[in-house]
Tab-separated table of C-alpha atoms in Angstrom:
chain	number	residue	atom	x	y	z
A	1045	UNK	CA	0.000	0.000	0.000
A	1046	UNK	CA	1.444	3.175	-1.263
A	1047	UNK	CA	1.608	6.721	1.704
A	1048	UNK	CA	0.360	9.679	0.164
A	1049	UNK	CA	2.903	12.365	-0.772
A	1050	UNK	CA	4.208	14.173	2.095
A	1051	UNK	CA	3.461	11.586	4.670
A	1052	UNK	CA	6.314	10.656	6.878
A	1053	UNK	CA	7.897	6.859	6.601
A	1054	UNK	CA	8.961	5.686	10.322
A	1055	UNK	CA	11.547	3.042	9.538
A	1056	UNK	CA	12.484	0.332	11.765
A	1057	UNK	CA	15.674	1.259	14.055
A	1058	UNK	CA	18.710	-0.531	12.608
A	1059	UNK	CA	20.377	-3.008	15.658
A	1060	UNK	CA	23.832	-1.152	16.988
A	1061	UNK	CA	26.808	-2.541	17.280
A	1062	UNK	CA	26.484	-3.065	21.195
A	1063	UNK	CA	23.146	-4.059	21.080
A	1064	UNK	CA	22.868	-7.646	18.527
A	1065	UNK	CA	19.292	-8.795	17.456
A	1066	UNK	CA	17.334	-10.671	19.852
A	1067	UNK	CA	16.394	-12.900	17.075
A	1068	UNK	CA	20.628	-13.891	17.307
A	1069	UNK	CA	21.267	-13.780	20.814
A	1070	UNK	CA	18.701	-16.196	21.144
A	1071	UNK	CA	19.425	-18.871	19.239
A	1072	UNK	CA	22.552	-21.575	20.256
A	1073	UNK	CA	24.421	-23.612	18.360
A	1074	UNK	CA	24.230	-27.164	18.868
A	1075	UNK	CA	27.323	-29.606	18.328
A	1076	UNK	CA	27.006	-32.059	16.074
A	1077	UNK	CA	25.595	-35.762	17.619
A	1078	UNK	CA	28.045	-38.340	16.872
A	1079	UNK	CA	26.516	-41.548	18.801
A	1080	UNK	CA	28.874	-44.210	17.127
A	1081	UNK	CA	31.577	-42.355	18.993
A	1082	UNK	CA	30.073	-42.297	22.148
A	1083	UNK	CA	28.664	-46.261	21.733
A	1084	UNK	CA	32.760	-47.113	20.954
A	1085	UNK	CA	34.115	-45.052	23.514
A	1086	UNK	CA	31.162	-46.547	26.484
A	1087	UNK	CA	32.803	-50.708	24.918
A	1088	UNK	CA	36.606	-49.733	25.188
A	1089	UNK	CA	35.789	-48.507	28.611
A	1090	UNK	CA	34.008	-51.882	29.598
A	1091	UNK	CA	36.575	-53.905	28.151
A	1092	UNK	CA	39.382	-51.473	29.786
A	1093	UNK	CA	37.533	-51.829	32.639
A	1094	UNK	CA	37.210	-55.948	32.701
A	1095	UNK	CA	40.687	-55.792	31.982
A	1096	UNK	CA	42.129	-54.054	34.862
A	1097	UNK	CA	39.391	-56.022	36.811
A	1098	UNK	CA	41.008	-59.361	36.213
A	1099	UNK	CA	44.513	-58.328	36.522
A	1100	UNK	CA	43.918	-57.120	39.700
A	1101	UNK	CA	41.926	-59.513	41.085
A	1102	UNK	CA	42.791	-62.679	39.809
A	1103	UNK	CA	45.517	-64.858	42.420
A	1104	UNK	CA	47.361	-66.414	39.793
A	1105	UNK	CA	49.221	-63.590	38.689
A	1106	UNK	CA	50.264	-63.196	42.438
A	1107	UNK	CA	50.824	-59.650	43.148
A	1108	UNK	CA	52.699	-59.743	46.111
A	1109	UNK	CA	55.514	-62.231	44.758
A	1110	UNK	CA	55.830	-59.572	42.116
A	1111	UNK	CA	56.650	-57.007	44.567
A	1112	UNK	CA	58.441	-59.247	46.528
A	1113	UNK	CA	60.782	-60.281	42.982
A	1114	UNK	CA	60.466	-56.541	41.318
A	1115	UNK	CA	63.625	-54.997	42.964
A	1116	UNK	CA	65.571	-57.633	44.095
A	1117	UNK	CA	69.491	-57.872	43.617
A	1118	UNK	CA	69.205	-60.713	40.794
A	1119	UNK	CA	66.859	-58.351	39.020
A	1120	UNK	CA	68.551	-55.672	39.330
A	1121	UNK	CA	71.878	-56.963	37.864
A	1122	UNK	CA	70.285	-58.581	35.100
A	1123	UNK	CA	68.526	-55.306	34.340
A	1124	UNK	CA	71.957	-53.965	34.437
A	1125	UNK	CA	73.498	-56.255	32.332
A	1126	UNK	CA	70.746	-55.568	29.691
A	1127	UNK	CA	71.011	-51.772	29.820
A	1128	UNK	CA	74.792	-52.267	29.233
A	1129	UNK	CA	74.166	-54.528	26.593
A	1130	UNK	CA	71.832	-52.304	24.735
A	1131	UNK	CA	73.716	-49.328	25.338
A	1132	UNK	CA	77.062	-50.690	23.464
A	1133	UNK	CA	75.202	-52.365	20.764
A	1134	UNK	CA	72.717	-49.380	19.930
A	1135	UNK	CA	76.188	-46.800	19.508
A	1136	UNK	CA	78.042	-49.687	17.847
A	1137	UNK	CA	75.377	-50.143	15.609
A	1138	UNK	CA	74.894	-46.103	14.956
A	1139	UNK	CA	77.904	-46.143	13.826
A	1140	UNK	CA	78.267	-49.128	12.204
A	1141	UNK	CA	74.781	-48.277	10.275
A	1142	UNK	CA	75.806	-45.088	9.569
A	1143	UNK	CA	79.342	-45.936	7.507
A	1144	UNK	CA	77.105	-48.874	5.757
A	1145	UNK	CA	74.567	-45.985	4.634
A	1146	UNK	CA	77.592	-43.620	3.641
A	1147	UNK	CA	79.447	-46.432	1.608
A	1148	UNK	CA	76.150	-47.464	-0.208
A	1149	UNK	CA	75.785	-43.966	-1.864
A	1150	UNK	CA	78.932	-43.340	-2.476
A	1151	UNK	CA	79.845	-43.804	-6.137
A	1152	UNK	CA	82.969	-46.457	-5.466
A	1153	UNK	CA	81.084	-50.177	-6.639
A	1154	UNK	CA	83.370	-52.044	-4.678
A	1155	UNK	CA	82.089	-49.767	-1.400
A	1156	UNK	CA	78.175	-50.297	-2.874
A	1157	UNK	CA	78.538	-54.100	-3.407
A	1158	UNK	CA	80.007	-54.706	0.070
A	1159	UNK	CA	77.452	-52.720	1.601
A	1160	UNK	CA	74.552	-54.396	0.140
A	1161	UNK	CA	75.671	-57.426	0.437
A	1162	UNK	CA	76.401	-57.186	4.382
A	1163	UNK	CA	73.191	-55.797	4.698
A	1164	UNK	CA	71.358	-58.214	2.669
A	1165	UNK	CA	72.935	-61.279	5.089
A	1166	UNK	CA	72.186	-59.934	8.430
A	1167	UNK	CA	68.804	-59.187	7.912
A	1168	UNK	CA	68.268	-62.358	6.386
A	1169	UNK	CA	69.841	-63.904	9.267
A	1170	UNK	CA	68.097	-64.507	12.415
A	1171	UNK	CA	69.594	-62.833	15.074
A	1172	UNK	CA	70.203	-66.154	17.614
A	1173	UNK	CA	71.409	-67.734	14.739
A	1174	UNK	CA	74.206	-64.851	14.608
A	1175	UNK	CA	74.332	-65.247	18.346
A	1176	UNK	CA	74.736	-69.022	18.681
A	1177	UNK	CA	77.508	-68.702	15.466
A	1178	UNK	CA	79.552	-66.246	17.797
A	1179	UNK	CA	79.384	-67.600	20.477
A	1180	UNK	CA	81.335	-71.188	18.872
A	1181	UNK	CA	83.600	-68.984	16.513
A	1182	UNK	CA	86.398	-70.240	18.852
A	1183	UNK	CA	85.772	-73.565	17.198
A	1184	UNK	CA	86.742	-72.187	13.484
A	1185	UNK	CA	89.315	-69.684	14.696
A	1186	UNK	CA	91.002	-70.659	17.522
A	1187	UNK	CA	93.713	-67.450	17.266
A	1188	UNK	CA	92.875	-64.238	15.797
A	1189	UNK	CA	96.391	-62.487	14.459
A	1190	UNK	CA	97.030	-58.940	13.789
A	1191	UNK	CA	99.747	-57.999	10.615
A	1192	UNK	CA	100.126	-57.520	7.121
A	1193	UNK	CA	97.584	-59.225	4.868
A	1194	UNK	CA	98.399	-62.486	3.567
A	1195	UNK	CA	101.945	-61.905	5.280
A	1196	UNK	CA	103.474	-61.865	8.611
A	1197	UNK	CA	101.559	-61.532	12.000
A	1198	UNK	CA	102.688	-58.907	14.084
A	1199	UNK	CA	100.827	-60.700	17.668
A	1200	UNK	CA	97.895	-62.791	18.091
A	1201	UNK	CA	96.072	-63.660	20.867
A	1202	UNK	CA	93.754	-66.121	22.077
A	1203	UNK	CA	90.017	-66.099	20.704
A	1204	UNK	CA	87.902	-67.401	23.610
A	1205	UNK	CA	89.827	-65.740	26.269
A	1206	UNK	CA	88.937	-62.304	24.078
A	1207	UNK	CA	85.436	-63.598	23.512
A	1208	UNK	CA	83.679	-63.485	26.677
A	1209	UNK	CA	79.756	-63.745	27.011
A	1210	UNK	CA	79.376	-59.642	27.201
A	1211	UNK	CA	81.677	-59.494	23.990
A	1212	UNK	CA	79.853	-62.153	22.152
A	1213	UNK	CA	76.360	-60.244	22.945
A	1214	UNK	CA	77.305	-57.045	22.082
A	1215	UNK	CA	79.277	-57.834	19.203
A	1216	UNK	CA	76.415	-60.054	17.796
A	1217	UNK	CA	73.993	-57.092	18.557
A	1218	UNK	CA	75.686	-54.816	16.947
A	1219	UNK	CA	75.867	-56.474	13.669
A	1220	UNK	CA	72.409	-57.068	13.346
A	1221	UNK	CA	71.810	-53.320	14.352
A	1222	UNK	CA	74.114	-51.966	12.065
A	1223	UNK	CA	72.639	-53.612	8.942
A	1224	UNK	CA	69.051	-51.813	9.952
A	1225	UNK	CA	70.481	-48.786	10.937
A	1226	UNK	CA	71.759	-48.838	7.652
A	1227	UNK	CA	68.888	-48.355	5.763
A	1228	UNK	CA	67.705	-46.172	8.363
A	1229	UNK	CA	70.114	-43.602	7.608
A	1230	UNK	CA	70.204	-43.925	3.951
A	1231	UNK	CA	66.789	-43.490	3.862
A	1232	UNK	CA	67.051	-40.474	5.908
A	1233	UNK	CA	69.777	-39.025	3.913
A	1234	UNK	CA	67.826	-39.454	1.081
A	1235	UNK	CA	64.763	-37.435	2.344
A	1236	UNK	CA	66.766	-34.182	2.121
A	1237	UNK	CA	65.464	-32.107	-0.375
A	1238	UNK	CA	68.045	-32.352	-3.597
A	1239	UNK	CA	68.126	-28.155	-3.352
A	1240	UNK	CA	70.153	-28.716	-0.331
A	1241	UNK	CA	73.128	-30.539	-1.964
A	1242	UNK	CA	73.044	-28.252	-4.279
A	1243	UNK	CA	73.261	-24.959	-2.037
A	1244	UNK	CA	76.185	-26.553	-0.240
A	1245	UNK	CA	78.344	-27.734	-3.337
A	1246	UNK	CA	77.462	-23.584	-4.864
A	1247	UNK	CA	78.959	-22.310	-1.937
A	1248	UNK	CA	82.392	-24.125	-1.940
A	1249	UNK	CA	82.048	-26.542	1.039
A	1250	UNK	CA	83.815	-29.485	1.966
A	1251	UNK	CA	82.162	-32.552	1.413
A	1252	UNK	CA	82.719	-34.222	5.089
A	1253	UNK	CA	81.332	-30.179	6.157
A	1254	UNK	CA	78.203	-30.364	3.641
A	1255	UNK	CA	77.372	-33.852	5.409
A	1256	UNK	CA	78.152	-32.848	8.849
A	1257	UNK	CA	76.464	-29.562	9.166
A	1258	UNK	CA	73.886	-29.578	6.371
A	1259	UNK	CA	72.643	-32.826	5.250
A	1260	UNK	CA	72.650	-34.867	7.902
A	1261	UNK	CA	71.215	-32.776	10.856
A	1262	UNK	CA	68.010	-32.679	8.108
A	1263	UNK	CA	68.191	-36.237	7.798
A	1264	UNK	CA	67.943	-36.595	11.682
A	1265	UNK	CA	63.728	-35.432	11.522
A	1266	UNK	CA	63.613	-38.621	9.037
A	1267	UNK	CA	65.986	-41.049	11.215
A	1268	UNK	CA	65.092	-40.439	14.814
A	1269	UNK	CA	61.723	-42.284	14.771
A	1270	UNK	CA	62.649	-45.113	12.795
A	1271	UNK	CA	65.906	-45.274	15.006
A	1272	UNK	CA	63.630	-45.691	17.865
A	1273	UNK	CA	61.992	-48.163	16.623
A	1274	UNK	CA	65.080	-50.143	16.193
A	1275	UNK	CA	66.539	-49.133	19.757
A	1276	UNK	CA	62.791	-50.486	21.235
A	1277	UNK	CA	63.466	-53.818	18.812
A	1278	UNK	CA	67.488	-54.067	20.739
A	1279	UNK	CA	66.042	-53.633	24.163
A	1280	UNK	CA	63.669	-56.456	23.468
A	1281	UNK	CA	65.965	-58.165	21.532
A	1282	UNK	CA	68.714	-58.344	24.524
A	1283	UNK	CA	66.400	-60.952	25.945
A	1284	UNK	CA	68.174	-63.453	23.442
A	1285	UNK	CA	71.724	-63.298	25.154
A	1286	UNK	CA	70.621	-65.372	27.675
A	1287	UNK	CA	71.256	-68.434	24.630
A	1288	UNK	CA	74.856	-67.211	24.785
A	1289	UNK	CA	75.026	-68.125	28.760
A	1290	UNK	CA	74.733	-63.913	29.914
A	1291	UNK	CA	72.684	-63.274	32.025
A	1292	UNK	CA	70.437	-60.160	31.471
A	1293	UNK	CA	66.910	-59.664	32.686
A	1294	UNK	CA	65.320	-61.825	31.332
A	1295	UNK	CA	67.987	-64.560	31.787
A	1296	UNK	CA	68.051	-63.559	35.406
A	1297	UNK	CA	63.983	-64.105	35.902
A	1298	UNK	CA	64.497	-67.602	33.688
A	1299	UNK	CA	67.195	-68.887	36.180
A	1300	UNK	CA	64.953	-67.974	39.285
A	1301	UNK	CA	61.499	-69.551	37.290
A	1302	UNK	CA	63.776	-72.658	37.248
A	1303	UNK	CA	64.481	-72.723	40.992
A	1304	UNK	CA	61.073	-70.840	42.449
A	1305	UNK	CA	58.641	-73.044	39.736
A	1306	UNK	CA	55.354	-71.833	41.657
A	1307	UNK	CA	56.984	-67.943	40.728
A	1308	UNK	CA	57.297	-68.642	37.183
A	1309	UNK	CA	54.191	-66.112	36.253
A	1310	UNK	CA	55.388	-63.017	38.913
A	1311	UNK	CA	58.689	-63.404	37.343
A	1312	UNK	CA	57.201	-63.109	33.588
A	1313	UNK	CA	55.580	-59.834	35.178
A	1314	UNK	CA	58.617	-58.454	36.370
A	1315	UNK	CA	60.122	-58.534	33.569
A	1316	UNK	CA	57.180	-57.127	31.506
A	1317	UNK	CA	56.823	-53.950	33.421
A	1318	UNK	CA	60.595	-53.527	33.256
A	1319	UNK	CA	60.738	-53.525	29.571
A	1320	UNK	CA	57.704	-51.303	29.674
A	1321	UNK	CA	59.782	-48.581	31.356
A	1322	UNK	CA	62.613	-49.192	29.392
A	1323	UNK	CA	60.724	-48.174	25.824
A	1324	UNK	CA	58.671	-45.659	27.780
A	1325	UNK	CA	61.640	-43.736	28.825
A	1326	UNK	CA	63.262	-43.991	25.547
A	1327	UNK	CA	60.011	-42.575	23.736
A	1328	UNK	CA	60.111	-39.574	26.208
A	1329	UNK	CA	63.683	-39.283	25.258
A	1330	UNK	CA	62.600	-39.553	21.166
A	1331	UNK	CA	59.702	-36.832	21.541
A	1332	UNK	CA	62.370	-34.452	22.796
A	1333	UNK	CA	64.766	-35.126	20.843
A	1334	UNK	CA	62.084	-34.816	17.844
A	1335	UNK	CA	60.998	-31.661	19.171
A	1336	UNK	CA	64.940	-30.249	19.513
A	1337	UNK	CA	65.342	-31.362	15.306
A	1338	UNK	CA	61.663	-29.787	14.445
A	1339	UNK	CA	62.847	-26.241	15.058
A	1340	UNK	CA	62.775	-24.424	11.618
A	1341	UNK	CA	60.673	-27.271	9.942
A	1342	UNK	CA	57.666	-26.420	11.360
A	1343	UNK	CA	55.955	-23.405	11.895
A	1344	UNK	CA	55.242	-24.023	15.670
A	1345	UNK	CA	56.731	-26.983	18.023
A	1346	UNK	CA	54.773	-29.656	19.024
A	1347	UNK	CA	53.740	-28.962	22.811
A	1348	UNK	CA	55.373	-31.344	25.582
A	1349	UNK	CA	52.633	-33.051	27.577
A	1350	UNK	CA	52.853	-30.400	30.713
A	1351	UNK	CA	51.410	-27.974	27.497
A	1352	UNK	CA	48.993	-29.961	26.451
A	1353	UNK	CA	47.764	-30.443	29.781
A	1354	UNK	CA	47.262	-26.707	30.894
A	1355	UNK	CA	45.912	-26.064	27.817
A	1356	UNK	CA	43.180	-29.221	28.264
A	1357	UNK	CA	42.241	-27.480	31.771
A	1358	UNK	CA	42.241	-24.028	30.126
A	1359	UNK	CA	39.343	-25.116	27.704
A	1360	UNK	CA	37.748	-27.496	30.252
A	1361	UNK	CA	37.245	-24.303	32.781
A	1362	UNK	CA	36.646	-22.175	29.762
A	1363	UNK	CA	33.714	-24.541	28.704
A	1364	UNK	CA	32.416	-25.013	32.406
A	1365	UNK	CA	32.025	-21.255	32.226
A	1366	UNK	CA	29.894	-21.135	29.010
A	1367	UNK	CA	27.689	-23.610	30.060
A	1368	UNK	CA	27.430	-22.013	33.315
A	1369	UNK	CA	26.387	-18.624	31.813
A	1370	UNK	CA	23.913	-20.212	29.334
């Protein structure tokens, strides 16, 4: 309906900016509802639940002969014995791995035929196979001899007085980790961006310089977690040394199954939660060390756990607060 000239037009008032619409500030938005989440997450919590349930309750794992084994002096050595173990075989193998990986790229076939090759045996080769060979080499060589090839020995010495059971393990270890860590770092090395070599060789640099202070600090974000993986895999894999008469951990909880029979399932426990700290202490060590080699990668640095926990509380009090006022 038209006005008639002349007539005044009252328009309606046009919301401020302090003052929104009622028709907005009354409506809320609603998350979306996602039951198959909340049906999943109610059956891992049963089963979680059931879990715990039986582990505690149940007599045959025996509790308090777990507590009673869990810090004892036989333990305890063993556990030594394997942190030694893995601690000379995991920088053994490091280095081992990483001269394998260098001498496989390098452009000399000789160097690239012998490095495939090794690598190619020992991880075709079991790993108590290599153990168990080791530990009889006295039997092929019963004097090792130091001099000029095919000519004169300078000394030699006695190979199972030099071969004792700590020898044999770590030697035997780090064979086996070095053909791993291997392709590890190669692959690593590989993952740096081609521009990189590139930059380096334009600007002059040594070769041994371009590797030590370009390429392969980039190639570390590639090689730390697959490295872990492998150190986790060594820790485990210590447990086999016992075949070569050391006795580690687990050797040490073996010998004590065979005289305490009735503890044979405490002792298995023992030695499960000690492996479990072992690999949980070395993946706190790998997220740091991640973080340290992420600087300049990424645009922010993955927050530690204390982070991610404030921050958790800051948005739990934050939503409390919402709700509260709604």
């Amino acid at each position: 309906m038209s006005e008639p000239p002349g007539a005044t037009v009252t328009l309606p008032e046009a919301p401020t900016a302090t003052e929104p619409p009622k028709a907005l500030t009354a409506q809320r938005v609603l998350p979306l509802r996602r039951p198959g989440r909340w049906i999943a997450t109610a059956v891992v919590l049963i089963l979680v639940a059931q879990f715990v349930h039986g582990l505690v309750t149940n007599p045959f794992y025996q509790w308090d002969r777990w507590s009673y084994w869990f810090l004892r002096p036989t333990i305890l050595d063993g556990l030594l014995i394997t942190l030694e173990v893995a601690a000379y075989s995991a920088v053994l193998g490091l280095i081992g791995g990483i001269l394998l990986a260098l001498a496989r790229l390098s452009r000399s076939p000789v160097l690239r035929a012998v490095s495939w090759t090794y690598v190619w045996a020992f991880r075709s080769i079991p790993l108590i196979v290599v153990l168990i060979f080791l530990y009889n080499f006295s039997a092929l060589y019963k004097t090792l001899s130091v001099g000029i090839p095919f000519g004169p020995a300078f000394f030699s010495f006695d190979e199972s007085k030099l071969a004792t059971d700590m020898v044999v393990a770590v030697v035997g270890l780090s064979l086996n980790e070095a053909a791993y860590a291997a392709e590890v770092v190669r692959g690593g090395i590989l993952s740096v961006d081609q521009g990189q070599h590139e930059a380096a060789a334009a600007l002059g640099l040594p070769k041994g310089y371009q590797f030590r202070r370009i390429v392969f600090p980039q190639a570390l974000r590639s090689i730390i977690p697959n490295y872990v993986n492998q150190l986790i895999g060594l820790i485990k894999g210590t447990s086999l040394v016992f075949y070569v008469s050391l006795l580690d951990l687990f050797g040490s909880a073996q010998t004590m199954g065979s005289t305490y029979p009735g503890d044979i399932v405490p002792l298995l426990l023992v030695v499960t939660v000690w492996y479990l700290i072992l690999t949980s202490v070395v993946s706190v060590i790998q997220f740091y060390v991640e973080r340290y080699y992420a600087r300049g990668a990424t645009r922010s640095l993955p927050p530690t756990p204390l982070q991610k926990l404030r921050t958790g509380l800051t948005d739990l009090r934050a939503r409390i607060r919402r709700e509260a006022a709604v």
